[in-house]
Amino acid sequence: MVCQGTWAKTWTICPTCEHSSIKQTIQEANAHDTLLIQKGTYREFEILVDKPLVIKGINYPIVDGEKKGEIFRITSDSVTLDGLFIINVGVSYTKDNAAIRVVQSKNFSIQNMVLEQLFFGIYLEKSSHGKVYHNRIIGDAVDEYNSGNGIQLWYSSDVEVRKNHVQGTRDGIYLEFSDRITITDNVSMDNLRYGLHFMFSNNDIYTNNTFENNGAGVAVMFSKFITMKNNTFRKNWGTAAYGMLLKEINDAEISDNTFEENTIGINIEGSNRIKYINNDFVGNGWAIRVVGACYTNSFKGNNFLYNSFDISYNSKLNDNVFEGNFWSSYTGYDLDKDGVGDVPYRPVKLFSYVVNRTPETIVLLRSLFMDIIDFSERVSPVFTPDNLKDAQPLMKIRP
Amino acid sequence: MTIEINNLHKKFGKNKVLKGVDLSIDQGRIYAILGPNGSGKTTLIKSILGMVIPEKGNISVLNSPIKKDWKYRKKIDYLPQIANFPPNIKVKELIRMIKDLRNSPSEEASLISLFGIQTFLDKKLSTLSGGTKQKVNIVLTFMFDSPLIILDEPTTGLDPKALICLKGLIQNEKAKGKTILITSHIMQFVEEMADEILYLLEGEIYFKGTVGILMEQTGQHDFEHAIAALTSTENHA
Amino acid sequence: MLKILKYSFYDLIRSRWSYVYFLFYLTLGFVLLFLNNDVSKAVITMMNVIIVLIPLIGTIFGVMYYYNSREFTELLLAQPVKRSSIFLGQFFGVAGSLTLSLILGLGIPFLLYGLMRSNAIFDFSLLLVTGAFLTFIFVGLSFLIAISNENKIKGFGYAVLLWLFLAVIYDGLFLMSLIVFEEYPLDTFSLIATALNPIDLSRILILLKLDISALLGYTGAIFKKFFGTQLGFVVSMAILLFWTIWPVLGLRYKANRKDF
């Protein structure tokens, strides 16, 4: 231990020092050395980190890529990047230039970084067992075709993504073929496409994140065993926006999340065996919209508050269970005072059924006619699935 | 000639009320328009006022045709049959409103004291009795100075004192050279006031002439019987 | 005509019903704003109320006023006043006083709440403008029905039927035709069908200004593309104006030919 301590050297870099270039100093340094970068502006790009190093900024020195290309490329295990302010990543239509790219490495740690004026932010490629912690990624994306993702994981596994703030990129956080990823305490907002996007990624967990005002909150597609807990999906509002999109998802658990003021709270397509427990759906256009065949899902203990439509369904078939939820538009009674309504609640309005069939009929939204029809359908269902009901609706809101 | 009517026709639905009325009314006289119920008295009066629009025929008032005209009504004071007034306003306001609408000089003060309705000026019209309403009605009619006066059942609901006042008023206006048309069921009143009788029957003028000529023609001694005889002679014929 | 308007207007604003109507909107405004504290949500709720209530109240009030003021009308007919002026004056008196109740009743709470500082001012003024249009349209239609029917009960029945048709039945027929012809492109059809009914048109105009328009999805985008443009706005105002004017012209036509 002592030996290693004497061998490891600390390099100080500043614009006026002996060592004024990050790139050169890395070449001169040995494995396990520490580079301290003092405050100043360093106009460098394509900085290759090919040995285990700790690269640490003091008072946020600026690394300016001058839009010429990629800035940091990490190809070695055990690299730590800490406290740098990276700007001006080169935009390319052929290469996914990133502010920081980690390639086939393990035990990396990228923390306290500030990234601005970027294309891709942090790109993890075939890497594992690292962490991306407390970074701030601020993009200014306008169009999808020439913008990149804030944090991207590609064929990576066992990574912890925590306390990051991502905004103004294409996808805030994007996972493709990445398993066992933990995504916690992040804020992803104002992104063009999704706040968080899963593709073909399994056994991932995301908790305590906030997704606000994205093109769409979170898209989970073609993935298995995803756990989604305590997240907040807010204000994903627009003609094609939703809090969460589930497409071909099996065996997931969605619990204790809040879906607030989204056009569609959760859009579900071909997803089976999912548990929706104790979520709050507040003031959404559609709280839950079921498209395509979905089997053996259960909705328990959720609060449905003041949504224009609680549930939308496009078939007369129902294989999903609704039980013990609170519905703000429930008008039943509870004679035996056990806290559970004595008459079942039917969450599918006829109008939402009609809209599913003929989308143009949405123009009758909030017309007196539709209110009357909905009322009569609720009294005696003819068109909506007869067994689609919550037989034990709560009388009081679940705290 | 104050009023000139030629070939006036009017029907309501299938019911022909006026079937070719020809009539001329001279200035400065009092005319009584009589006839059984449904003979078209009110329709005739309303035609003159332009409230009923005839199918055929011409009406001229003071030498100008009234079709599509409304300003001529300024020269007519009309007392409607039943005093239907808007219920929510006060007598005072009604008088002020009519004055405002007609926009011509008026002398309502003397009329108000003549009929003794000063105390009702601040009451709403809906609270008045039938007789008081009629008095208000009379005030509204006589407060202007127009050459033609049309009175539809003016005596309805009046007490004897008010009736005397009314008669005096009518004579007074006649003396000023005005033309007056009256309909009434009180034959005594008609006999007393009218210079000339117009008897309407089944939509036509059946008789026109003075009270004297009427008596002569029917060979009756009193007016009431003479009127009754007019109808029965028709039946004999 | 102005004199008649003046008297009808005074007569009405002193009547109990105008106060009830005014107080209703005042209460509604205060309750929505101060219990809920969200202007845009208040605008939505208010829209629901306005779309249903204004036509209904305009219709009933119009018919009732016409029949109740028959005496007044007859009194006026013998006066040197133009016939059409009498009816138009009464019409504007009723529609004007209802509109005033609406604007003051909703306007006062909104002003107190500080609408001027909020960016919902445009939505709100649109709400009032369409509300005013709907008032004039339905008072006009009910006057036209009343003048064409001497029988009170009949006139009242027809007027309520008309309201029922435009507020409910029309949408039912609209919905059915959308479902029957779902195989065909329906955007133009639904655009036209919406524009033709003043209640639907007002509803869509207000909806499109609100966040909730996102629910309209693809169809809403097409609507927005049309109504959002200057041309669309002009066209929809022109349609509302047309609905306001033709009953008035009809009223004038009938008034000039009717016997009393």
Coordinates of C-alpha atoms in Angstrom, one line a residue, chain C residues 78-224:
Chain C
A78 CA -100.2 51.9 -31.8
Q79 CA -97.5 54.4 -31.3
P80 CA -95.6 56.1 -34.1
V81 CA -92.8 53.6 -34.0
K82 CA -91.5 51.4 -36.8
R83 CA -92.7 47.9 -36.3
S84 CA -89.4 46.2 -36.8
S85 CA -87.9 48.6 -34.4
I86 CA -90.2 47.4 -31.6
F87 CA -89.1 43.8 -32.0
L88 CA -85.5 44.4 -32.7
G89 CA -85.4 46.8 -29.8
Q90 CA -86.8 44.1 -27.5
F91 CA -84.5 41.5 -28.9
F92 CA -81.4 43.7 -28.3
G93 CA -82.7 44.6 -24.9
V94 CA -83.0 40.9 -23.8
A95 CA -79.8 39.8 -25.5
G96 CA -77.9 42.8 -24.3
S97 CA -79.0 42.5 -20.7
L98 CA -78.2 38.8 -20.6
T99 CA -74.8 39.5 -22.1
L100 CA -74.2 42.2 -19.6
S101 CA -75.1 39.8 -16.8
L102 CA -72.7 37.3 -18.2
I103 CA -69.8 39.7 -18.7
L104 CA -70.2 41.4 -15.4
G105 CA -70.9 38.2 -13.5
L106 CA -67.8 36.4 -14.8
G107 CA -65.7 39.5 -15.4
I108 CA -65.8 40.9 -11.8
P109 CA -64.4 37.8 -10.1
F110 CA -61.8 37.4 -12.8
L111 CA -60.7 41.0 -12.5
L112 CA -60.5 40.8 -8.8
Y113 CA -58.5 37.6 -9.1
G114 CA -56.0 39.4 -11.3
L115 CA -56.8 38.1 -14.7
M116 CA -55.0 41.0 -16.3
R117 CA -51.7 39.7 -15.1
S118 CA -52.4 36.2 -16.1
N119 CA -52.0 35.0 -19.7
A120 CA -55.4 33.4 -19.6
I121 CA -56.8 36.8 -20.6
F122 CA -57.1 35.7 -24.2
D123 CA -58.9 32.5 -23.4
F124 CA -61.1 34.4 -21.1
S125 CA -62.1 37.0 -23.6
L126 CA -62.7 34.3 -26.1
L127 CA -65.0 32.7 -23.6
L128 CA -66.9 35.9 -23.2
V129 CA -67.1 36.6 -26.9
T130 CA -68.5 33.2 -27.7
G131 CA -70.8 33.5 -24.7
A132 CA -72.1 36.8 -26.0
F133 CA -72.6 35.3 -29.5
L134 CA -74.4 32.3 -28.1
T135 CA -76.7 34.6 -26.1
F136 CA -77.6 36.7 -29.2
I137 CA -78.0 33.6 -31.3
F138 CA -80.4 31.8 -29.0
V139 CA -82.4 34.8 -27.9
G140 CA -82.8 35.6 -31.6
L141 CA -83.9 32.1 -32.5
S142 CA -86.3 32.0 -29.6
F143 CA -87.8 35.4 -30.6
L144 CA -88.3 34.1 -34.1
I145 CA -90.0 31.0 -32.8
A146 CA -92.2 33.0 -30.4
I147 CA -93.3 35.5 -33.1
S148 CA -94.2 32.6 -35.4
N149 CA -96.4 30.9 -32.8
E150 CA -99.3 32.7 -31.1
N151 CA -99.7 29.7 -28.8
K152 CA -97.4 30.1 -25.8
I153 CA -97.1 26.4 -25.0
K154 CA -96.4 25.6 -28.6
G155 CA -93.8 28.3 -28.9
F156 CA -92.1 27.3 -25.7
G157 CA -92.1 23.7 -26.8
Y158 CA -90.5 24.5 -30.1
A159 CA -87.9 26.7 -28.6
V160 CA -86.8 24.0 -26.1
L161 CA -86.8 21.5 -28.8
L162 CA -84.6 23.7 -30.9
W163 CA -82.2 24.0 -28.0
L164 CA -82.3 20.2 -27.4
F165 CA -81.6 19.7 -31.1
L166 CA -78.5 21.9 -31.3
A167 CA -77.2 21.0 -27.9
V168 CA -77.7 17.3 -27.9
I169 CA -79.4 15.7 -30.8
Y170 CA -77.2 17.3 -33.4
D171 CA -74.1 15.8 -31.7
G172 CA -75.8 12.4 -31.6
L173 CA -76.5 12.5 -35.3
F174 CA -72.9 13.7 -35.9
L175 CA -71.5 10.9 -33.8
M176 CA -73.6 8.3 -35.6
S177 CA -72.6 9.5 -39.0
L178 CA -68.9 9.5 -37.9
I179 CA -69.3 5.8 -36.9
V180 CA -71.2 4.7 -39.9
F181 CA -68.7 6.3 -42.3
E182 CA -65.6 5.4 -40.3
E183 CA -64.1 3.8 -43.3
Y184 CA -63.9 7.1 -45.1
P185 CA -61.7 10.1 -44.4
L186 CA -63.8 12.2 -42.0
D187 CA -61.7 15.2 -41.2
T188 CA -63.3 17.6 -43.6
F189 CA -66.7 16.3 -42.7
S190 CA -66.2 16.7 -39.0
L191 CA -64.7 20.1 -39.5
I192 CA -67.8 21.2 -41.4
A193 CA -70.3 19.5 -39.1
T194 CA -68.7 21.2 -36.2
A195 CA -68.6 24.6 -37.8
L196 CA -72.3 24.5 -38.7
N197 CA -73.6 24.2 -35.2
P198 CA -72.9 27.3 -33.1
I199 CA -72.7 25.3 -29.9
D200 CA -70.2 22.9 -31.3
L201 CA -68.2 25.6 -32.9
S202 CA -68.0 27.6 -29.7
R203 CA -67.0 24.5 -27.8
I204 CA -64.2 23.7 -30.2
L205 CA -63.0 27.3 -30.4
I206 CA -62.6 27.4 -26.7
L207 CA -61.2 23.9 -26.4
L208 CA -58.5 24.6 -29.0
K209 CA -57.2 27.5 -26.9
L210 CA -56.8 25.3 -23.8
D211 CA -54.2 22.7 -22.9
I212 CA -56.9 20.1 -23.1
S213 CA -56.8 20.4 -26.9
A214 CA -53.9 17.9 -26.8
L215 CA -56.5 15.2 -26.1
L216 CA -57.9 15.9 -29.5
G217 CA -54.9 14.2 -31.0
Y218 CA -54.6 14.0 -34.7
T219 CA -58.1 15.3 -35.4
G220 CA -57.4 18.2 -33.1
A221 CA -54.2 19.0 -35.0
I222 CA -56.3 19.3 -38.2
F223 CA -58.8 21.5 -36.4
K224 CA -56.0 23.6 -35.0

